[in-house]
CSV table of C-alpha atoms in Angstrom, one decimal:
chain,number,residue,atom,x,y,z
A,1,MET,CA,6.0,16.4,24.0
A,2,VAL,CA,3.3,14.9,21.8
A,3,ILE,CA,4.2,17.1,18.9
A,4,TYR,CA,7.7,15.8,18.9
A,5,TRP,CA,6.4,12.3,18.7
A,6,VAL,CA,4.3,13.3,15.7
A,7,ILE,CA,7.2,15.0,13.9
A,8,GLY,CA,9.6,12.1,14.7
A,9,VAL,CA,7.2,9.5,13.4
A,10,CYS,CA,6.6,11.4,10.2
A,11,PHE,CA,10.3,12.0,9.7
A,12,VAL,CA,11.2,8.3,10.3
A,13,GLY,CA,8.4,7.2,8.0
A,14,GLY,CA,9.6,9.5,5.3
A,15,LEU,CA,13.2,8.3,5.6
A,16,THR,CA,12.2,4.7,5.6
A,17,SER,CA,10.0,5.2,2.5
A,18,LEU,CA,12.8,7.0,0.7
A,19,PHE,CA,15.3,4.3,1.5
A,20,LEU,CA,13.1,1.4,0.4
A,21,ALA,CA,12.0,3.1,-2.8
A,22,SER,CA,15.4,2.1,-4.2
A,23,VAL,CA,14.5,-1.6,-3.5
A,24,ILE,CA,12.4,-1.6,-6.7
A,25,PHE,CA,15.5,-1.9,-8.7
A,26,LYS,CA,16.1,-5.3,-7.4
A,27,GLU,CA,14.5,-8.4,-8.9
A,28,THR,CA,12.9,-9.3,-5.7
A,29,SER,CA,11.1,-6.0,-5.3
A,30,GLN,CA,7.7,-7.2,-6.6
A,31,SER,CA,7.8,-10.2,-4.2
A,32,LEU,CA,8.6,-7.9,-1.4
A,33,ILE,CA,5.8,-5.5,-2.3
A,34,ASN,CA,3.3,-8.4,-2.3
A,35,ASN,CA,4.4,-9.6,1.1
A,36,MET,CA,4.2,-6.1,2.5
A,37,VAL,CA,0.7,-5.7,1.1
A,38,SER,CA,-0.4,-8.9,2.9
A,39,LEU,CA,1.2,-7.7,6.1
A,40,ALA,CA,-0.5,-4.3,5.7
A,41,VAL,CA,-4.0,-6.0,5.4
A,42,GLY,CA,-3.5,-7.6,8.8
A,43,THR,CA,-2.1,-4.6,10.6
A,44,LEU,CA,-4.7,-2.1,9.1
A,45,LEU,CA,-7.7,-4.2,10.0
A,46,THR,CA,-6.5,-5.1,13.5
A,47,THR,CA,-5.5,-1.5,14.3
A,48,ALA,CA,-8.9,-0.3,13.1
A,49,PHE,CA,-11.1,-2.7,15.0
A,50,LEU,CA,-8.9,-3.3,18.1
A,51,GLU,CA,-7.3,0.1,18.6
A,52,ILE,CA,-8.9,3.0,16.9
A,53,ILE,CA,-12.6,2.3,17.0
A,54,PRO,CA,-12.6,1.4,20.7
A,55,HIS,CA,-10.6,4.6,21.5
A,56,ALA,CA,-12.9,6.7,19.3
A,57,ILE,CA,-16.0,5.3,21.2
A,58,GLU,CA,-14.3,6.0,24.6
A,59,GLU,CA,-13.4,9.5,23.5
A,60,ALA,CA,-17.0,10.1,22.4
A,61,ASN,CA,-18.3,9.2,25.9
A,62,ASN,CA,-19.2,5.7,24.8
A,63,ASN,CA,-21.4,6.9,22.0
A,64,SER,CA,-20.9,3.9,19.8
A,65,HIS,CA,-23.9,4.7,17.6
A,66,ASP,CA,-22.4,8.0,16.3
A,67,ILE,CA,-18.9,6.5,15.9
A,68,SER,CA,-20.3,3.6,14.0
A,69,PHE,CA,-22.2,5.9,11.8
A,70,MET,CA,-19.1,8.0,11.2
A,71,VAL,CA,-17.2,4.9,10.2
A,72,LEU,CA,-19.9,4.1,7.7
A,73,ILE,CA,-19.9,7.7,6.3
A,74,GLY,CA,-16.1,7.5,6.0
A,75,ILE,CA,-16.2,4.4,3.9
A,76,LEU,CA,-18.8,6.0,1.6
A,77,ILE,CA,-16.6,9.2,1.4
A,78,PHE,CA,-13.5,7.2,0.4
A,79,PHE,CA,-15.6,5.3,-2.2
A,80,THR,CA,-16.7,8.6,-3.6
A,81,LEU,CA,-13.2,9.9,-3.7
A,82,GLU,CA,-12.0,6.8,-5.5
A,83,LYS,CA,-14.7,7.3,-8.0
A,84,LEU,CA,-13.4,10.9,-8.5
A,85,PHE,CA,-10.0,9.4,-9.3
A,86,ILE,CA,-8.3,11.0,-6.3
A,87,TRP,CA,-8.0,8.5,-3.5
A,88,ARG,CA,-7.1,5.3,-5.5
A,89,HIS,CA,-3.5,4.4,-5.8
A,90,CYS,CA,-1.6,1.3,-6.8
A,91,HIS,CA,0.5,-1.2,-4.8
A,92,GLY,CA,2.3,-2.6,-7.8
A,93,PRO,CA,3.9,-1.2,-11.0
A,94,ASN,CA,1.3,-2.9,-13.2
A,95,CYS,CA,-1.9,-1.4,-12.0
A,96,ASP,CA,-5.2,-1.7,-13.9
A,97,LYS,CA,-6.1,1.8,-13.1
A,98,HIS,CA,-3.2,3.0,-15.2
A,99,GLY,CA,-3.7,0.5,-17.9
A,100,ASP,CA,-5.3,3.1,-20.3
A,101,CYS,CA,-2.2,5.3,-20.1
A,102,GLU,CA,0.1,3.4,-22.4
A,103,THR,CA,3.3,4.8,-23.7
A,104,SER,CA,1.8,6.0,-27.0
A,105,SER,CA,2.9,9.5,-26.5
A,106,ALA,CA,5.2,11.5,-24.1
A,107,ASN,CA,2.2,13.5,-22.9
A,108,LYS,CA,0.3,10.4,-21.8
A,109,ILE,CA,3.4,9.0,-20.1
A,110,ASN,CA,4.0,12.2,-18.2
A,111,GLY,CA,0.3,12.5,-17.4
A,112,LYS,CA,0.3,9.1,-15.9
A,113,GLY,CA,3.1,10.0,-13.5
A,114,SER,CA,1.4,13.2,-12.6
A,115,ILE,CA,-1.8,11.5,-11.6
A,116,VAL,CA,0.0,9.0,-9.5
A,117,PHE,CA,2.0,11.7,-7.7
A,118,ILE,CA,-1.1,13.9,-7.0
A,119,GLY,CA,-2.9,10.9,-5.6
A,120,ASP,CA,0.1,9.9,-3.5
A,121,LEU,CA,0.4,13.5,-2.2
A,122,PHE,CA,-3.2,13.7,-1.2
A,123,HIS,CA,-3.2,10.3,0.4
A,124,ASN,CA,-0.1,11.1,2.5
A,125,PHE,CA,-1.6,14.4,3.6
A,126,VAL,CA,-4.6,12.5,4.9
A,127,ASP,CA,-2.4,9.9,6.6
A,128,GLY,CA,-0.7,12.8,8.5
A,129,ILE,CA,-4.1,14.0,9.8
A,130,LEU,CA,-5.0,10.5,11.0
A,131,ILE,CA,-1.6,9.9,12.7
A,132,ALA,CA,-1.8,13.3,14.6
A,133,SER,CA,-5.4,12.6,15.7
A,134,ALA,CA,-4.3,9.2,17.2
A,135,PHE,CA,-1.3,10.8,19.1
A,136,LEU,CA,-3.7,13.4,20.6
A,137,VAL,CA,-5.6,10.6,22.3
A,138,ASN,CA,-2.4,9.0,23.7
A,139,ILE,CA,1.1,8.1,22.5
A,140,ASN,CA,0.5,4.3,22.5
A,141,LEU,CA,-2.4,4.7,20.1
A,142,GLY,CA,-0.4,7.0,18.0
A,143,LEU,CA,2.5,4.6,17.7
A,144,VAL,CA,0.3,1.6,16.7
A,145,THR,CA,-1.5,3.8,14.2
A,146,ALA,CA,1.7,5.1,12.7
A,147,LEU,CA,3.1,1.5,12.4
A,148,SER,CA,0.0,0.4,10.5
A,149,MET,CA,0.2,3.4,8.3
A,150,LEU,CA,3.9,2.9,7.6
A,151,LEU,CA,3.4,-0.8,6.7
A,152,HIS,CA,0.7,0.3,4.3
A,153,CYS,CA,2.5,3.2,2.8
A,154,LEU,CA,5.8,1.4,2.1
A,155,PRO,CA,4.5,-0.7,-0.8
A,156,GLN,CA,2.5,2.3,-1.9
A,157,GLU,CA,5.6,4.5,-2.1
A,158,MET,CA,7.7,1.8,-3.8
A,159,SER,CA,5.1,1.2,-6.5
A,160,THR,CA,4.6,5.0,-7.0
A,161,PHE,CA,8.4,5.3,-7.4
A,162,SER,CA,8.3,2.5,-10.0
A,163,VAL,CA,5.4,4.1,-12.0
A,164,LEU,CA,7.1,7.5,-12.0
A,165,LEU,CA,10.2,6.0,-13.5
A,166,HIS,CA,8.1,4.1,-16.0
A,167,SER,CA,6.4,7.3,-17.0
A,168,GLY,CA,9.7,8.9,-18.0
A,169,VAL,CA,10.7,10.7,-14.8
A,170,SER,CA,14.4,10.6,-14.0
A,171,LYS,CA,15.6,8.7,-11.0
A,172,PHE,CA,16.7,12.0,-9.2
A,173,LYS,CA,13.3,13.7,-9.9
A,174,ALA,CA,11.5,10.5,-8.7
A,175,TYR,CA,13.4,10.8,-5.4
A,176,ILE,CA,12.5,14.5,-5.1
A,177,LEU,CA,8.8,13.7,-5.6
A,178,ASN,CA,9.0,11.0,-3.1
A,179,ILE,CA,10.4,13.4,-0.5
A,180,ALA,CA,7.7,15.9,-1.4
A,181,SER,CA,5.0,13.3,-0.8
A,182,SER,CA,6.6,12.5,2.6
A,183,ILE,CA,6.5,16.2,3.5
A,184,ALA,CA,2.8,16.2,2.8
A,185,THR,CA,2.4,13.7,5.7
A,186,LEU,CA,4.2,16.0,8.0
A,187,VAL,CA,2.2,19.0,6.8
A,188,GLY,CA,-1.1,17.2,7.3
A,189,ALA,CA,0.0,16.0,10.8
A,190,LEU,CA,1.0,19.5,12.0
A,191,LEU,CA,-2.1,21.2,10.7
A,192,SER,CA,-4.4,18.7,12.3
A,193,PHE,CA,-2.4,18.6,15.5
A,194,PHE,CA,-2.9,22.4,16.1
A,195,ILE,CA,-6.5,22.4,14.9
A,196,LEU,CA,-7.6,19.4,16.9
A,197,SER,CA,-5.7,20.6,20.0
A,198,ILE,CA,-8.1,23.5,20.0
A,199,MET,CA,-11.2,21.6,18.8
A,200,GLN,CA,-10.7,18.3,20.7
A,201,GLU,CA,-14.4,17.4,20.5
A,202,PHE,CA,-13.8,16.4,16.9
A,203,ILE,CA,-11.0,14.0,17.7
A,204,PRO,CA,-13.4,10.9,18.1
A,205,TYR,CA,-14.9,11.5,14.7
A,206,VAL,CA,-11.5,12.0,13.0
A,207,LEU,CA,-10.4,8.7,14.6
A,208,ALA,CA,-13.6,7.1,13.2
A,209,LEU,CA,-12.6,8.4,9.8
A,210,ALA,CA,-9.1,6.9,10.3
A,211,ALA,CA,-10.7,3.6,11.1
A,212,SER,CA,-12.9,3.8,8.0
A,213,SER,CA,-9.9,4.6,5.8
A,214,MET,CA,-8.0,1.6,7.1
A,215,ILE,CA,-10.9,-0.7,6.6
A,216,TYR,CA,-11.6,0.6,3.1
A,217,ILE,CA,-8.0,0.5,2.0
A,218,ALA,CA,-7.6,-3.1,3.3
A,219,ILE,CA,-10.8,-4.5,1.8
A,220,SER,CA,-11.2,-2.4,-1.4
A,221,ASP,CA,-7.6,-1.7,-2.4
A,222,LEU,CA,-5.3,-4.4,-1.0
A,223,MET,CA,-7.3,-7.6,-0.8
A,224,PRO,CA,-8.5,-7.6,-4.5
A,225,GLY,CA,-4.8,-7.6,-5.6
A,226,LEU,CA,-4.1,-10.5,-3.4
A,227,HIS,CA,-6.9,-12.5,-4.9
A,228,LYS,CA,-5.2,-12.3,-8.3
A,229,LYS,CA,-2.7,-15.0,-7.1
A,230,THR,CA,-4.8,-18.2,-6.8
A,231,GLU,CA,-2.2,-20.9,-6.4
A,232,ILE,CA,-2.3,-22.8,-3.1
A,233,LYS,CA,1.2,-21.9,-2.0
A,234,ASP,CA,0.5,-18.2,-2.7
A,235,SER,CA,-2.8,-18.3,-0.8
A,236,ILE,CA,-1.2,-20.0,2.2
A,237,LYS,CA,1.7,-17.4,2.2
A,238,GLN,CA,-0.8,-14.5,2.0
A,239,ILE,CA,-2.9,-15.8,4.8
A,240,SER,CA,0.2,-16.5,7.0
A,241,ILE,CA,1.5,-13.0,6.5
A,242,ILE,CA,-1.9,-11.4,7.1
A,243,SER,CA,-2.1,-13.4,10.3
A,244,LEU,CA,1.3,-12.3,11.3
A,245,GLY,CA,0.1,-8.7,10.9
A,246,VAL,CA,-2.9,-9.4,13.1
A,247,ILE,CA,-0.7,-11.1,15.8
A,248,LEU,CA,1.8,-8.3,15.6
A,249,VAL,CA,-0.7,-5.6,16.4
A,250,PHE,CA,-2.5,-7.8,18.9
A,251,PHE,CA,0.7,-8.3,21.0
A,252,ILE,CA,1.6,-4.6,20.7
A,253,HIS,CA,-1.9,-3.8,21.9
A,254,SER,CA,-1.6,-6.3,24.8
A,255,PHE,CA,1.9,-5.0,25.7
A,256,LEU,CA,0.9,-1.3,25.7
A,257,HIS,CA,-2.3,-1.9,27.7
């Protein structure tokens, strides 16, 4: 039964991502992405601290020391991966990370798109692992985790789609690459589901890594972009939407428990 939930969530997430990728052709797309980034900050942090870490500690027989240490190790791992140019990805079409890849030549343009796609592929594969590990604890945790991942991934996929088009990739090929990255989530979820089903003692530590990835993404990747908008009205809007994300997960948590 659980595996059907995993497959279903990955499938719905992929379809939603594919559908919303086309939104970037509208003038309001950048505003939508910024709002979704703010929402993702709230949901990711609340899911990590209110849902995943407590469940990880519970699954580890209340060994909070080891789980906290694994969260710390996870944050350092993701920092290292970012330094190696693998983990980092953008949540807007104008990303500083890709600033040195200007359109001076076709090779540089295509290379920029390739880097973005590889990073997106890897990131979605890891997301699949984290979603499956949450569902193996219980369906409620899996649904909350999947929701937070989806709200985070939607602006990611939209911006990736935009960068691919800007790098010279056709619209059709960009859609195909988007589908491929969504399949990576399903592959990661299925692999981890079957492996962790056999080696369940590792589930608490995979959950701790899930929490560390959410915390790191929210604080290191998403929040700095929000700080670039310094006007009072933008700040109030960001704080309001972040709070909405916190309240959303809090009420889902209260309802499910």
